[in-house]
Amino acid sequence: MRETSPYPLTTQCACMDDEGRIWMVSNMVNGLFCLDPDTGKTEYVTSFEREPLFCGSLYTKAFWYKGKVICIPCLAKNIAFYDTVTGEIRYLPIRSEEYLVYFNAVSFAEEKVLLFPVIYSSFAYILDLERESYDAIPFTYGENSHQAEGRIVQGEALCGEKAYFVIRDTNRFFSFDIKTHILDFFQGADHHPFVTMASDGRYLYPFSADGRSYDIYDGGTYITTRQLLPEKEAGKAAVPYEQLKYIACSCVEGAIVNMPMRNVELQFFADGCMKNCVLDWKQIRMADAKIQAFAVCFQRRGKLILLPYHSSTVVEVDLGDASVRYLDISICSSVLNGLFKKLWEQPEHNIQLKEESCSLQRYLDALEDMPSPRTEQDVLQTNGSRIYNILNGQEG
């Protein structure tokens, strides 16, 4: 394993192998990494040679199958099959409709994955992980086309032989029969809009767009609402992203996990009861209050593992006593240097590097999270007094 350095390793594409190691594609660079959750060490594995070296969100979903890491594209042009034994990568080009390269990915058999379009389309795909091929499935929204067109469809929930999705920011959801390819539409019991949906294989859990609750459905039948936070008057409408307290719910081996925004406790429903876990957000590096901190969640040896999306810290929560461990993970500087060298040697790619903007407030928040004192006074000027005081553990 390589030593890590202060370049945060973030992801929204990851899977866990049979030994409990986590394979993830970076959101920062074109790179596949392997994380050992026991030690927190990360190892750079490879890059996807058919894709740009520096591009966020190349892949957004991953599956582990018989020693292979299968990556589902967002901005990438190909499905990638990485063989962890031979080190070979095989690519499967997938049809796109100019902008359509982003899919909900629903695993419905050991070797089968339904790829259902997030953005309005008339094609879905059945991906066979064994044969490393897919079949295109034409379908139609029918008389409900006007409700889905121009909106995002999300869900990745499976019950029986049907996959379920919500039409984001509406109170509508629908099922897609994997055998017959027929869609059935349902109206939510309340008027509050949905943002996504999860399932434990028995019940459906559409998540409200205000981030404060989720409903429980048995198929198309409403059962109850599970409240995460007190309902407010504006709860009937979608709220701005930056005001969300919970971003989504995920089902992880039967445990329903509510993914928190900054300064909100983690909540998960397991073994028939809801449990709360207070996170020390000062230990979760670079987690802005208006940005989603976590995107992927796994269950491993009785613990939940939340992977960083817009942060640099892995959070591990014990399902029994709700104790928490924090692991900062990062990209080795030699790996980044090697990728920059590759980029420099391939100018024909015509790639422009852009530095992500960072507000002064976010920078100051990050400084406050660092140990103090961190510098010595040299020349103190009036306009820099606040930064100087924060650096030395004093109030700004």
mmCIF file of C-alpha atoms in Angstrom:
data_model
loop_
_atom_site.group_PDB
_atom_site.id
_atom_site.type_symbol
_atom_site.label_atom_id
_atom_site.label_comp_id
_atom_site.label_asym_id
_atom_site.label_seq_id
_atom_site.Cartn_x
_atom_site.Cartn_y
_atom_site.Cartn_z
ATOM 1 C CA MET A 1 0.000 0.000 0.000
ATOM 2 C CA ARG A 2 1.243 3.520 -0.780
ATOM 3 C CA GLU A 3 1.375 6.209 1.836
ATOM 4 C CA THR A 4 -1.355 8.786 1.554
ATOM 5 C CA SER A 5 -1.061 12.548 1.228
ATOM 6 C CA PRO A 6 -3.431 15.523 1.543
ATOM 7 C CA TYR A 7 -5.223 15.016 -1.786
ATOM 8 C CA PRO A 8 -8.746 13.896 -0.796
ATOM 9 C CA LEU A 9 -10.069 10.695 -2.324
ATOM 10 C CA THR A 10 -13.789 11.169 -2.982
ATOM 11 C CA THR A 11 -16.164 8.877 -4.825
ATOM 12 C CA GLN A 12 -19.722 8.082 -5.822
ATOM 13 C CA CYS A 13 -18.732 4.802 -7.512
ATOM 14 C CA ALA A 14 -17.674 1.919 -5.267
ATOM 15 C CA CYS A 15 -18.198 -1.776 -4.518
ATOM 16 C CA MET A 16 -17.012 -4.189 -1.838
ATOM 17 C CA ASP A 17 -15.285 -7.495 -2.606
ATOM 18 C CA ASP A 18 -15.621 -10.834 -0.813
ATOM 19 C CA GLU A 19 -12.824 -9.959 1.617
ATOM 20 C CA GLY A 20 -14.350 -6.635 2.657
ATOM 21 C CA ARG A 21 -11.999 -4.402 0.656
ATOM 22 C CA ILE A 22 -13.627 -1.440 -1.062
ATOM 23 C CA TRP A 23 -12.895 -0.616 -4.705
ATOM 24 C CA MET A 24 -13.671 2.958 -5.706
ATOM 25 C CA VAL A 25 -13.328 5.250 -8.703
ATOM 26 C CA SER A 26 -12.174 8.738 -7.778
ATOM 27 C CA ASN A 27 -14.351 11.772 -8.474
ATOM 28 C CA MET A 28 -11.181 13.821 -8.830
ATOM 29 C CA VAL A 29 -9.067 11.911 -11.345
ATOM 30 C CA ASN A 30 -9.379 8.921 -13.668
ATOM 31 C CA GLY A 31 -8.277 6.304 -11.182
ATOM 32 C CA LEU A 32 -9.427 3.066 -9.549
ATOM 33 C CA PHE A 33 -8.366 2.712 -5.905
ATOM 34 C CA CYS A 34 -8.619 -0.048 -3.314
ATOM 35 C CA LEU A 35 -9.361 0.801 0.331
ATOM 36 C CA ASP A 36 -8.663 -1.454 3.303
ATOM 37 C CA PRO A 37 -11.248 -0.278 5.887
ATOM 38 C CA ASP A 38 -9.295 -1.943 8.715
ATOM 39 C CA THR A 39 -6.224 0.249 8.222
ATOM 40 C CA GLY A 40 -7.621 3.155 6.197
ATOM 41 C CA LYS A 41 -4.833 2.688 3.635
ATOM 42 C CA THR A 42 -5.622 3.202 -0.045
ATOM 43 C CA GLU A 43 -3.784 1.766 -3.027
ATOM 44 C CA TYR A 44 -3.861 3.161 -6.544
ATOM 45 C CA VAL A 45 -4.763 0.311 -8.883
ATOM 46 C CA THR A 46 -5.140 1.596 -12.439
ATOM 47 C CA SER A 47 -6.711 4.187 -14.727
ATOM 48 C CA PHE A 48 -9.225 3.735 -17.532
ATOM 49 C CA GLU A 49 -7.170 4.348 -20.654
ATOM 50 C CA ARG A 50 -10.126 5.007 -22.930
ATOM 51 C CA GLU A 51 -11.339 7.923 -20.816
ATOM 52 C CA PRO A 52 -9.914 11.401 -19.987
ATOM 53 C CA LEU A 53 -7.287 11.436 -17.237
ATOM 54 C CA PHE A 54 -8.926 14.319 -15.376
ATOM 55 C CA CYS A 55 -12.707 14.176 -15.354
ATOM 56 C CA GLY A 56 -15.180 14.066 -12.497
ATOM 57 C CA SER A 57 -18.022 11.510 -12.423
ATOM 58 C CA LEU A 58 -16.643 9.185 -15.093
ATOM 59 C CA TYR A 59 -18.411 6.321 -13.323
ATOM 60 C CA THR A 60 -21.170 6.501 -10.734
ATOM 61 C CA LYS A 61 -21.998 2.863 -9.892
ATOM 62 C CA ALA A 62 -19.873 -0.235 -9.399
ATOM 63 C CA PHE A 63 -20.552 -3.946 -8.863
ATOM 64 C CA TRP A 64 -18.358 -6.791 -7.633
ATOM 65 C CA TYR A 65 -18.757 -10.026 -9.564
ATOM 66 C CA LYS A 66 -16.445 -13.068 -9.509
ATOM 67 C CA GLY A 67 -13.218 -11.152 -9.018
ATOM 68 C CA LYS A 68 -14.199 -8.293 -11.308
ATOM 69 C CA VAL A 69 -15.044 -4.656 -10.626
ATOM 70 C CA ILE A 70 -17.729 -3.520 -13.070
ATOM 71 C CA CYS A 71 -18.078 0.260 -13.418
ATOM 72 C CA ILE A 72 -21.262 1.836 -14.790
ATOM 73 C CA PRO A 73 -20.647 5.094 -16.704
ATOM 74 C CA CYS A 74 -21.894 8.584 -16.162
ATOM 75 C CA LEU A 75 -19.596 10.699 -18.331
ATOM 76 C CA ALA A 76 -17.506 7.744 -19.508
ATOM 77 C CA LYS A 77 -18.293 6.233 -22.893
ATOM 78 C CA ASN A 78 -17.850 2.591 -21.883
ATOM 79 C CA ILE A 79 -18.834 0.119 -19.193
ATOM 80 C CA ALA A 80 -15.528 -1.043 -17.694
ATOM 81 C CA PHE A 81 -14.768 -4.582 -16.473
ATOM 82 C CA TYR A 82 -11.602 -4.674 -14.352
ATOM 83 C CA ASP A 83 -10.240 -8.171 -13.637
ATOM 84 C CA THR A 84 -8.560 -8.010 -10.215
ATOM 85 C CA VAL A 85 -6.613 -11.220 -10.906
ATOM 86 C CA THR A 86 -5.105 -10.415 -14.310
ATOM 87 C CA GLY A 87 -5.213 -6.607 -14.112
ATOM 88 C CA GLU A 88 -6.954 -6.490 -17.510
ATOM 89 C CA ILE A 89 -9.657 -3.942 -18.294
ATOM 90 C CA ARG A 90 -12.279 -4.802 -20.893
ATOM 91 C CA TYR A 91 -14.527 -2.071 -22.266
ATOM 92 C CA LEU A 92 -18.099 -2.338 -23.457
ATOM 93 C CA PRO A 93 -19.329 0.725 -25.393
ATOM 94 C CA ILE A 94 -22.892 1.633 -24.496
ATOM 95 C CA ARG A 95 -25.412 3.460 -26.635
ATOM 96 C CA SER A 96 -26.122 7.027 -25.599
ATOM 97 C CA GLU A 97 -28.423 9.712 -26.919
ATOM 98 C CA GLU A 98 -25.959 12.609 -27.006
ATOM 99 C CA TYR A 99 -26.343 13.605 -23.348
ATOM 100 C CA LEU A 100 -27.751 10.339 -21.939
ATOM 101 C CA VAL A 101 -24.943 8.471 -20.239
ATOM 102 C CA TYR A 102 -26.276 8.279 -16.696
ATOM 103 C CA PHE A 103 -28.254 5.303 -15.386
ATOM 104 C CA ASN A 104 -30.002 3.996 -12.330
ATOM 105 C CA ALA A 105 -28.417 0.575 -11.770
ATOM 106 C CA VAL A 106 -30.619 -2.115 -10.189
ATOM 107 C CA SER A 107 -29.077 -5.532 -9.490
ATOM 108 C CA PHE A 108 -31.895 -8.087 -9.793
ATOM 109 C CA ALA A 109 -29.925 -11.353 -10.062
ATOM 110 C CA GLU A 110 -26.379 -12.408 -9.254
ATOM 111 C CA GLU A 111 -25.219 -11.598 -12.765
ATOM 112 C CA LYS A 112 -27.918 -9.218 -14.076
ATOM 113 C CA VAL A 113 -28.235 -5.435 -13.713
ATOM 114 C CA LEU A 114 -31.017 -3.220 -15.024
ATOM 115 C CA LEU A 115 -29.707 0.094 -16.369
ATOM 116 C CA PHE A 116 -32.638 2.492 -16.372
ATOM 117 C CA PRO A 117 -32.170 6.053 -17.709
ATOM 118 C CA VAL A 118 -32.084 8.900 -15.216
ATOM 119 C CA ILE A 119 -32.990 11.379 -17.956
ATOM 120 C CA TYR A 120 -36.007 10.850 -20.223
ATOM 121 C CA SER A 121 -35.363 8.131 -22.824
ATOM 122 C CA SER A 122 -37.149 5.267 -24.549
ATOM 123 C CA PHE A 123 -34.363 2.716 -23.940
ATOM 124 C CA ALA A 124 -33.203 0.758 -20.895
ATOM 125 C CA TYR A 125 -30.613 -2.036 -20.816
ATOM 126 C CA ILE A 126 -30.139 -5.418 -19.177
ATOM 127 C CA LEU A 127 -26.436 -5.874 -18.434
ATOM 128 C CA ASP A 128 -25.150 -9.452 -18.125
ATOM 129 C CA LEU A 129 -22.060 -9.418 -15.907
ATOM 130 C CA GLU A 130 -21.132 -12.991 -16.843
ATOM 131 C CA ARG A 131 -21.249 -12.504 -20.615
ATOM 132 C CA GLU A 132 -20.074 -8.880 -20.389
ATOM 133 C CA SER A 133 -22.784 -7.803 -22.792
ATOM 134 C CA TYR A 134 -26.166 -6.105 -22.659
ATOM 135 C CA ASP A 135 -29.545 -6.144 -24.369
ATOM 136 C CA ALA A 136 -31.379 -2.924 -25.210
ATOM 137 C CA ILE A 137 -34.990 -2.728 -24.007
ATOM 138 C CA PRO A 138 -37.340 -0.299 -25.743
ATOM 139 C CA PHE A 139 -40.156 0.997 -23.528
ATOM 140 C CA THR A 140 -42.610 3.856 -23.375
ATOM 141 C CA TYR A 141 -43.978 6.081 -20.620
ATOM 142 C CA GLY A 142 -47.278 6.163 -22.537
ATOM 143 C CA GLU A 143 -49.794 8.728 -21.344
ATOM 144 C CA ASN A 144 -47.443 9.603 -18.467
ATOM 145 C CA SER A 145 -44.715 10.900 -20.792
ATOM 146 C CA HIS A 146 -45.508 14.510 -19.966
ATOM 147 C CA GLN A 147 -44.801 13.832 -16.271
ATOM 148 C CA ALA A 148 -41.395 12.209 -16.854
ATOM 149 C CA GLU A 149 -40.098 14.303 -19.718
ATOM 150 C CA GLY A 150 -37.646 16.949 -18.562
ATOM 151 C CA ARG A 151 -37.410 15.465 -15.062
ATOM 152 C CA ILE A 152 -34.934 13.204 -13.303
ATOM 153 C CA VAL A 153 -35.954 9.622 -12.569
ATOM 154 C CA GLN A 154 -34.256 8.025 -9.554
ATOM 155 C CA GLY A 155 -34.698 5.011 -7.328
ATOM 156 C CA GLU A 156 -32.778 1.768 -7.707
ATOM 157 C CA ALA A 157 -35.353 -0.076 -5.586
ATOM 158 C CA LEU A 158 -36.244 -3.707 -6.305
ATOM 159 C CA CYS A 159 -39.265 -5.670 -5.061
ATOM 160 C CA GLY A 160 -39.855 -9.077 -6.600
ATOM 161 C CA GLU A 161 -39.477 -8.751 -10.355
ATOM 162 C CA LYS A 162 -40.185 -5.023 -10.443
ATOM 163 C CA ALA A 163 -37.844 -2.070 -10.151
ATOM 164 C CA TYR A 164 -39.274 1.146 -8.680
ATOM 165 C CA PHE A 165 -38.350 4.767 -9.356
ATOM 166 C CA VAL A 166 -39.632 8.187 -8.345
ATOM 167 C CA ILE A 167 -40.138 11.094 -10.745
ATOM 168 C CA ARG A 168 -38.070 13.586 -8.811
ATOM 169 C CA ASP A 169 -39.787 16.604 -7.244
ATOM 170 C CA THR A 170 -43.238 15.157 -7.923
ATOM 171 C CA ASN A 171 -45.391 12.899 -5.747
ATOM 172 C CA ARG A 172 -45.391 10.201 -8.451
ATOM 173 C CA PHE A 173 -43.472 6.927 -8.650
ATOM 174 C CA PHE A 174 -43.655 3.934 -10.971
ATOM 175 C CA SER A 175 -42.637 0.315 -11.354
ATOM 176 C CA PHE A 176 -40.805 -1.285 -14.275
ATOM 177 C CA ASP A 177 -41.487 -4.990 -14.751
ATOM 178 C CA ILE A 178 -38.143 -6.566 -15.627
ATOM 179 C CA LYS A 179 -39.794 -9.440 -17.527
ATOM 180 C CA THR A 180 -42.606 -7.688 -19.395
ATOM 181 C CA HIS A 181 -41.048 -4.165 -19.534
ATOM 182 C CA ILE A 182 -44.421 -2.669 -18.551
ATOM 183 C CA LEU A 183 -44.585 0.504 -16.452
ATOM 184 C CA ASP A 184 -47.225 1.080 -13.757
ATOM 185 C CA PHE A 185 -47.594 4.545 -12.225
ATOM 186 C CA PHE A 186 -48.617 5.433 -8.660
ATOM 187 C CA GLN A 187 -49.545 8.630 -6.859
ATOM 188 C CA GLY A 188 -48.146 9.345 -3.402
ATOM 189 C CA ALA A 189 -50.593 9.348 -0.498
ATOM 190 C CA ASP A 190 -49.627 12.928 0.355
ATOM 191 C CA HIS A 191 -48.829 15.916 -1.828
ATOM 192 C CA HIS A 192 -45.199 16.237 -0.768
ATOM 193 C CA PRO A 193 -42.743 15.534 -3.626
ATOM 194 C CA PHE A 194 -40.177 12.730 -3.664
ATOM 195 C CA VAL A 195 -36.458 12.868 -4.415
ATOM 196 C CA THR A 196 -35.426 9.186 -4.526
ATOM 197 C CA MET A 197 -36.478 5.692 -3.445
ATOM 198 C CA ALA A 198 -34.974 2.657 -1.714
ATOM 199 C CA SER A 199 -36.273 -0.811 -0.862
ATOM 200 C CA ASP A 200 -35.367 -3.683 1.452
ATOM 201 C CA GLY A 201 -36.968 -6.209 -0.897
ATOM 202 C CA ARG A 202 -40.306 -6.118 0.921
ATOM 203 C CA TYR A 203 -41.258 -2.456 1.358
ATOM 204 C CA LEU A 204 -40.633 0.683 -0.688
ATOM 205 C CA TYR A 205 -39.210 3.826 0.890
ATOM 206 C CA PRO A 206 -39.737 6.976 -1.216
ATOM 207 C CA PHE A 207 -37.767 9.822 0.313
ATOM 208 C CA SER A 208 -39.348 13.271 0.579
ATOM 209 C CA ALA A 209 -37.774 16.206 -1.242
ATOM 210 C CA ASP A 210 -37.592 18.286 1.943
ATOM 211 C CA GLY A 211 -35.241 15.718 3.462
ATOM 212 C CA ARG A 212 -37.350 15.384 6.603
ATOM 213 C CA SER A 213 -39.206 12.091 6.153
ATOM 214 C CA TYR A 214 -39.802 9.048 4.010
ATOM 215 C CA ASP A 215 -42.916 7.015 3.344
ATOM 216 C CA ILE A 216 -43.343 3.260 3.549
ATOM 217 C CA TYR A 217 -45.254 1.494 0.773
ATOM 218 C CA ASP A 218 -46.162 -2.117 0.143
ATOM 219 C CA GLY A 219 -46.134 -2.057 -3.648
ATOM 220 C CA GLY A 220 -48.501 0.765 -4.548
ATOM 221 C CA THR A 221 -50.192 0.766 -1.126
ATOM 222 C CA TYR A 222 -49.241 3.457 1.394
ATOM 223 C CA ILE A 223 -48.546 2.231 4.941
ATOM 224 C CA THR A 224 -47.075 5.066 6.999
ATOM 225 C CA THR A 225 -44.598 7.953 7.107
ATOM 226 C CA ARG A 226 -41.393 7.825 9.104
ATOM 227 C CA GLN A 227 -40.512 11.341 10.258
ATOM 228 C CA LEU A 228 -36.818 12.252 10.507
ATOM 229 C CA LEU A 229 -37.245 15.874 11.567
ATOM 230 C CA PRO A 230 -40.277 17.916 12.660
ATOM 231 C CA GLU A 231 -42.424 18.815 9.667
ATOM 232 C CA LYS A 232 -42.382 22.477 8.816
ATOM 233 C CA GLU A 233 -44.974 24.521 7.000
ATOM 234 C CA ALA A 234 -43.052 24.430 3.724
ATOM 235 C CA GLY A 235 -42.900 20.631 3.858
ATOM 236 C CA LYS A 236 -45.345 20.238 0.989
ATOM 237 C CA ALA A 237 -42.817 21.449 -1.567
ATOM 238 C CA ALA A 238 -39.264 20.661 -2.548
ATOM 239 C CA VAL A 239 -36.756 22.825 -0.698
ATOM 240 C CA PRO A 240 -33.485 24.193 -2.096
ATOM 241 C CA TYR A 241 -30.684 21.635 -2.067
ATOM 242 C CA GLU A 242 -28.552 23.627 0.361
ATOM 243 C CA GLN A 243 -31.364 23.580 2.943
ATOM 244 C CA LEU A 244 -31.750 19.800 3.016
ATOM 245 C CA LYS A 245 -30.993 18.027 6.293
ATOM 246 C CA TYR A 246 -31.008 14.530 4.802
ATOM 247 C CA ILE A 247 -30.152 13.911 1.173
ATOM 248 C CA ALA A 248 -31.489 10.376 0.605
ATOM 249 C CA CYS A 249 -32.115 6.990 2.144
ATOM 250 C CA SER A 250 -30.228 3.836 1.206
ATOM 251 C CA CYS A 251 -30.974 0.197 1.970
ATOM 252 C CA VAL A 252 -27.850 -1.647 3.105
ATOM 253 C CA GLU A 253 -28.526 -5.336 3.766
ATOM 254 C CA GLY A 254 -31.887 -4.572 5.343
ATOM 255 C CA ALA A 255 -30.791 -1.471 7.261
ATOM 256 C CA ILE A 256 -32.353 1.773 6.036
ATOM 257 C CA VAL A 257 -29.718 4.502 6.274
ATOM 258 C CA ASN A 258 -30.574 8.191 6.046
ATOM 259 C CA MET A 259 -27.617 10.067 4.534
ATOM 260 C CA PRO A 260 -27.094 13.308 6.531
ATOM 261 C CA MET A 261 -25.954 16.737 5.453
ATOM 262 C CA ARG A 262 -23.426 18.597 7.646
ATOM 263 C CA ASN A 263 -24.224 19.110 11.353
ATOM 264 C CA VAL A 264 -27.069 16.570 11.325
ATOM 265 C CA GLU A 265 -26.972 13.247 13.170
ATOM 266 C CA LEU A 266 -26.885 9.987 11.245
ATOM 267 C CA GLN A 267 -30.091 7.948 11.446
ATOM 268 C CA PHE A 268 -30.547 4.311 10.509
ATOM 269 C CA PHE A 269 -33.407 1.846 10.911
ATOM 270 C CA ALA A 270 -32.200 -1.658 11.787
ATOM 271 C CA ASP A 271 -33.497 -4.647 13.781
ATOM 272 C CA GLY A 272 -36.957 -3.102 14.014
ATOM 273 C CA CYS A 273 -35.959 0.209 15.563
ATOM 274 C CA MET A 274 -34.599 3.606 14.598
ATOM 275 C CA LYS A 275 -31.159 4.495 15.931
ATOM 276 C CA ASN A 276 -29.499 7.905 16.059
ATOM 277 C CA CYS A 277 -25.781 8.487 15.896
ATOM 278 C CA VAL A 278 -24.256 11.886 16.633
ATOM 279 C CA LEU A 279 -21.358 12.553 14.273
ATOM 280 C CA ASP A 280 -18.421 14.769 15.143
ATOM 281 C CA TRP A 281 -18.482 16.862 11.994
ATOM 282 C CA LYS A 282 -15.210 18.545 12.923
ATOM 283 C CA GLN A 283 -13.537 15.203 12.234
ATOM 284 C CA ILE A 284 -15.167 14.973 8.785
ATOM 285 C CA ARG A 285 -12.763 17.041 6.722
ATOM 286 C CA MET A 286 -13.864 19.458 4.001
ATOM 287 C CA ALA A 287 -17.585 18.736 4.478
ATOM 288 C CA ASP A 288 -19.334 21.950 3.486
ATOM 289 C CA ALA A 289 -22.732 22.666 5.027
ATOM 290 C CA LYS A 290 -24.308 23.057 1.582
ATOM 291 C CA ILE A 291 -22.739 20.019 -0.104
ATOM 292 C CA GLN A 292 -23.526 16.312 0.213
ATOM 293 C CA ALA A 293 -20.814 14.713 2.352
ATOM 294 C CA PHE A 294 -21.500 11.017 1.592
ATOM 295 C CA ALA A 295 -22.769 9.171 -1.464
ATOM 296 C CA VAL A 296 -22.164 5.440 -0.915
ATOM 297 C CA CYS A 297 -22.837 3.220 2.092
ATOM 298 C CA PHE A 298 -21.842 -0.395 2.826
ATOM 299 C CA GLN A 299 -22.409 -2.817 5.694
ATOM 300 C CA ARG A 300 -19.317 -4.747 6.782
ATOM 301 C CA ARG A 301 -18.893 -6.944 9.861
ATOM 302 C CA GLY A 302 -21.755 -5.300 11.724
ATOM 303 C CA LYS A 303 -20.712 -1.783 10.808
ATOM 304 C CA LEU A 304 -21.910 0.845 8.363
ATOM 305 C CA ILE A 305 -19.252 2.422 6.164
ATOM 306 C CA LEU A 306 -20.050 5.812 4.592
ATOM 307 C CA LEU A 307 -17.723 6.839 1.771
ATOM 308 C CA PRO A 308 -16.879 10.516 1.130
ATOM 309 C CA TYR A 309 -18.506 12.321 -1.785
ATOM 310 C CA HIS A 310 -17.735 15.979 -0.970
ATOM 311 C CA SER A 311 -15.445 15.414 2.010
ATOM 312 C CA SER A 312 -12.262 13.456 2.650
ATOM 313 C CA THR A 313 -13.294 11.206 5.534
ATOM 314 C CA VAL A 314 -14.708 7.679 5.713
ATOM 315 C CA VAL A 315 -17.177 7.254 8.584
ATOM 316 C CA GLU A 316 -17.584 3.809 10.159
ATOM 317 C CA VAL A 317 -20.559 3.336 12.512
ATOM 318 C CA ASP A 318 -21.134 0.277 14.697
ATOM 319 C CA LEU A 319 -24.720 -0.952 14.223
ATOM 320 C CA GLY A 320 -24.768 -2.228 17.804
ATOM 321 C CA ASP A 321 -23.537 0.581 20.017
ATOM 322 C CA ALA A 322 -23.473 3.398 17.399
ATOM 323 C CA SER A 323 -19.797 4.105 18.112
ATOM 324 C CA VAL A 324 -17.988 5.967 15.309
ATOM 325 C CA ARG A 325 -14.545 5.745 13.713
ATOM 326 C CA TYR A 326 -13.209 8.358 11.291
ATOM 327 C CA LEU A 327 -10.685 7.559 8.555
ATOM 328 C CA ASP A 328 -9.166 10.255 6.369
ATOM 329 C CA ILE A 329 -8.308 8.818 2.959
ATOM 330 C CA SER A 330 -6.358 10.483 0.211
ATOM 331 C CA ILE A 331 -4.527 10.060 -3.077
ATOM 332 C CA CYS A 332 -0.772 9.509 -3.049
ATOM 333 C CA SER A 333 1.093 12.510 -4.455
ATOM 334 C CA SER A 334 3.226 10.252 -6.677
ATOM 335 C CA VAL A 335 0.042 8.948 -8.317
ATOM 336 C CA LEU A 336 -1.159 12.460 -9.086
ATOM 337 C CA ASN A 337 2.277 13.417 -10.368
ATOM 338 C CA GLY A 338 2.243 10.392 -12.662
ATOM 339 C CA LEU A 339 -1.165 11.298 -14.041
ATOM 340 C CA PHE A 340 -0.095 14.900 -14.634
ATOM 341 C CA LYS A 341 2.930 13.565 -16.496
ATOM 342 C CA LYS A 342 0.674 11.423 -18.691
ATOM 343 C CA LEU A 343 -1.516 14.438 -19.353
ATOM 344 C CA TRP A 344 1.512 16.545 -20.274
ATOM 345 C CA GLU A 345 2.689 13.837 -22.678
ATOM 346 C CA GLN A 346 -0.683 13.671 -24.436
ATOM 347 C CA PRO A 347 -1.501 17.267 -25.479
ATOM 348 C CA GLU A 348 -3.740 15.997 -28.279
ATOM 349 C CA HIS A 349 -6.407 15.328 -25.669
ATOM 350 C CA ASN A 350 -6.834 19.113 -25.416
ATOM 351 C CA ILE A 351 -7.863 18.919 -21.780
ATOM 352 C CA GLN A 352 -8.119 22.122 -19.775
ATOM 353 C CA LEU A 353 -7.498 21.893 -16.061
ATOM 354 C CA LYS A 354 -9.667 24.068 -13.872
ATOM 355 C CA GLU A 355 -9.273 24.734 -10.178
ATOM 356 C CA GLU A 356 -12.446 24.288 -8.152
ATOM 357 C CA SER A 357 -13.569 27.573 -6.632
ATOM 358 C CA CYS A 358 -13.549 27.762 -2.851
ATOM 359 C CA SER A 359 -15.335 30.461 -0.899
ATOM 360 C CA LEU A 360 -13.469 32.330 1.826
ATOM 361 C CA GLN A 361 -15.969 31.067 4.408
ATOM 362 C CA ARG A 362 -15.371 27.440 3.434
ATOM 363 C CA TYR A 363 -11.608 28.026 3.631
ATOM 364 C CA LEU A 364 -11.909 29.570 7.085
ATOM 365 C CA ASP A 365 -14.139 26.692 8.250
ATOM 366 C CA ALA A 366 -11.465 24.242 7.128
ATOM 367 C CA LEU A 367 -8.779 26.192 8.983
ATOM 368 C CA GLU A 368 -10.831 26.123 12.173
ATOM 369 C CA ASP A 369 -10.969 22.304 11.948
ATOM 370 C CA MET A 370 -7.164 22.074 11.893
ATOM 371 C CA PRO A 371 -5.078 21.615 15.088
ATOM 372 C CA SER A 372 -3.686 24.838 16.602
ATOM 373 C CA PRO A 373 -1.338 26.631 16.758
ATOM 374 C CA ARG A 374 -0.414 26.270 13.111
ATOM 375 C CA THR A 375 1.801 29.279 12.303
ATOM 376 C CA GLU A 376 3.881 32.000 13.835
ATOM 377 C CA GLN A 377 3.126 35.690 13.552
ATOM 378 C CA ASP A 378 5.276 37.436 10.982
ATOM 379 C CA VAL A 379 3.678 40.614 9.755
ATOM 380 C CA LEU A 380 0.143 41.259 11.017
ATOM 381 C CA GLN A 381 -1.977 43.481 8.853
ATOM 382 C CA THR A 382 -5.491 44.664 9.615
ATOM 383 C CA ASN A 383 -7.178 42.879 6.716
ATOM 384 C CA GLY A 384 -5.590 39.539 7.649
ATOM 385 C CA SER A 385 -6.208 39.656 11.392
ATOM 386 C CA ARG A 386 -9.123 37.223 11.331
ATOM 387 C CA ILE A 387 -7.171 34.611 9.389
ATOM 388 C CA TYR A 388 -4.186 35.046 11.721
ATOM 389 C CA ASN A 389 -6.368 34.604 14.829
ATOM 390 C CA ILE A 390 -8.068 31.480 13.451
ATOM 391 C CA LEU A 391 -4.709 29.941 12.541
ATOM 392 C CA ASN A 392 -3.597 30.365 16.132
ATOM 393 C CA GLY A 393 -6.759 29.042 17.737
ATOM 394 C CA GLN A 394 -8.220 32.405 18.659
ATOM 395 C CA GLU A 395 -11.556 33.871 17.738
ATOM 396 C CA GLY A 396 -11.706 35.761 14.410
#
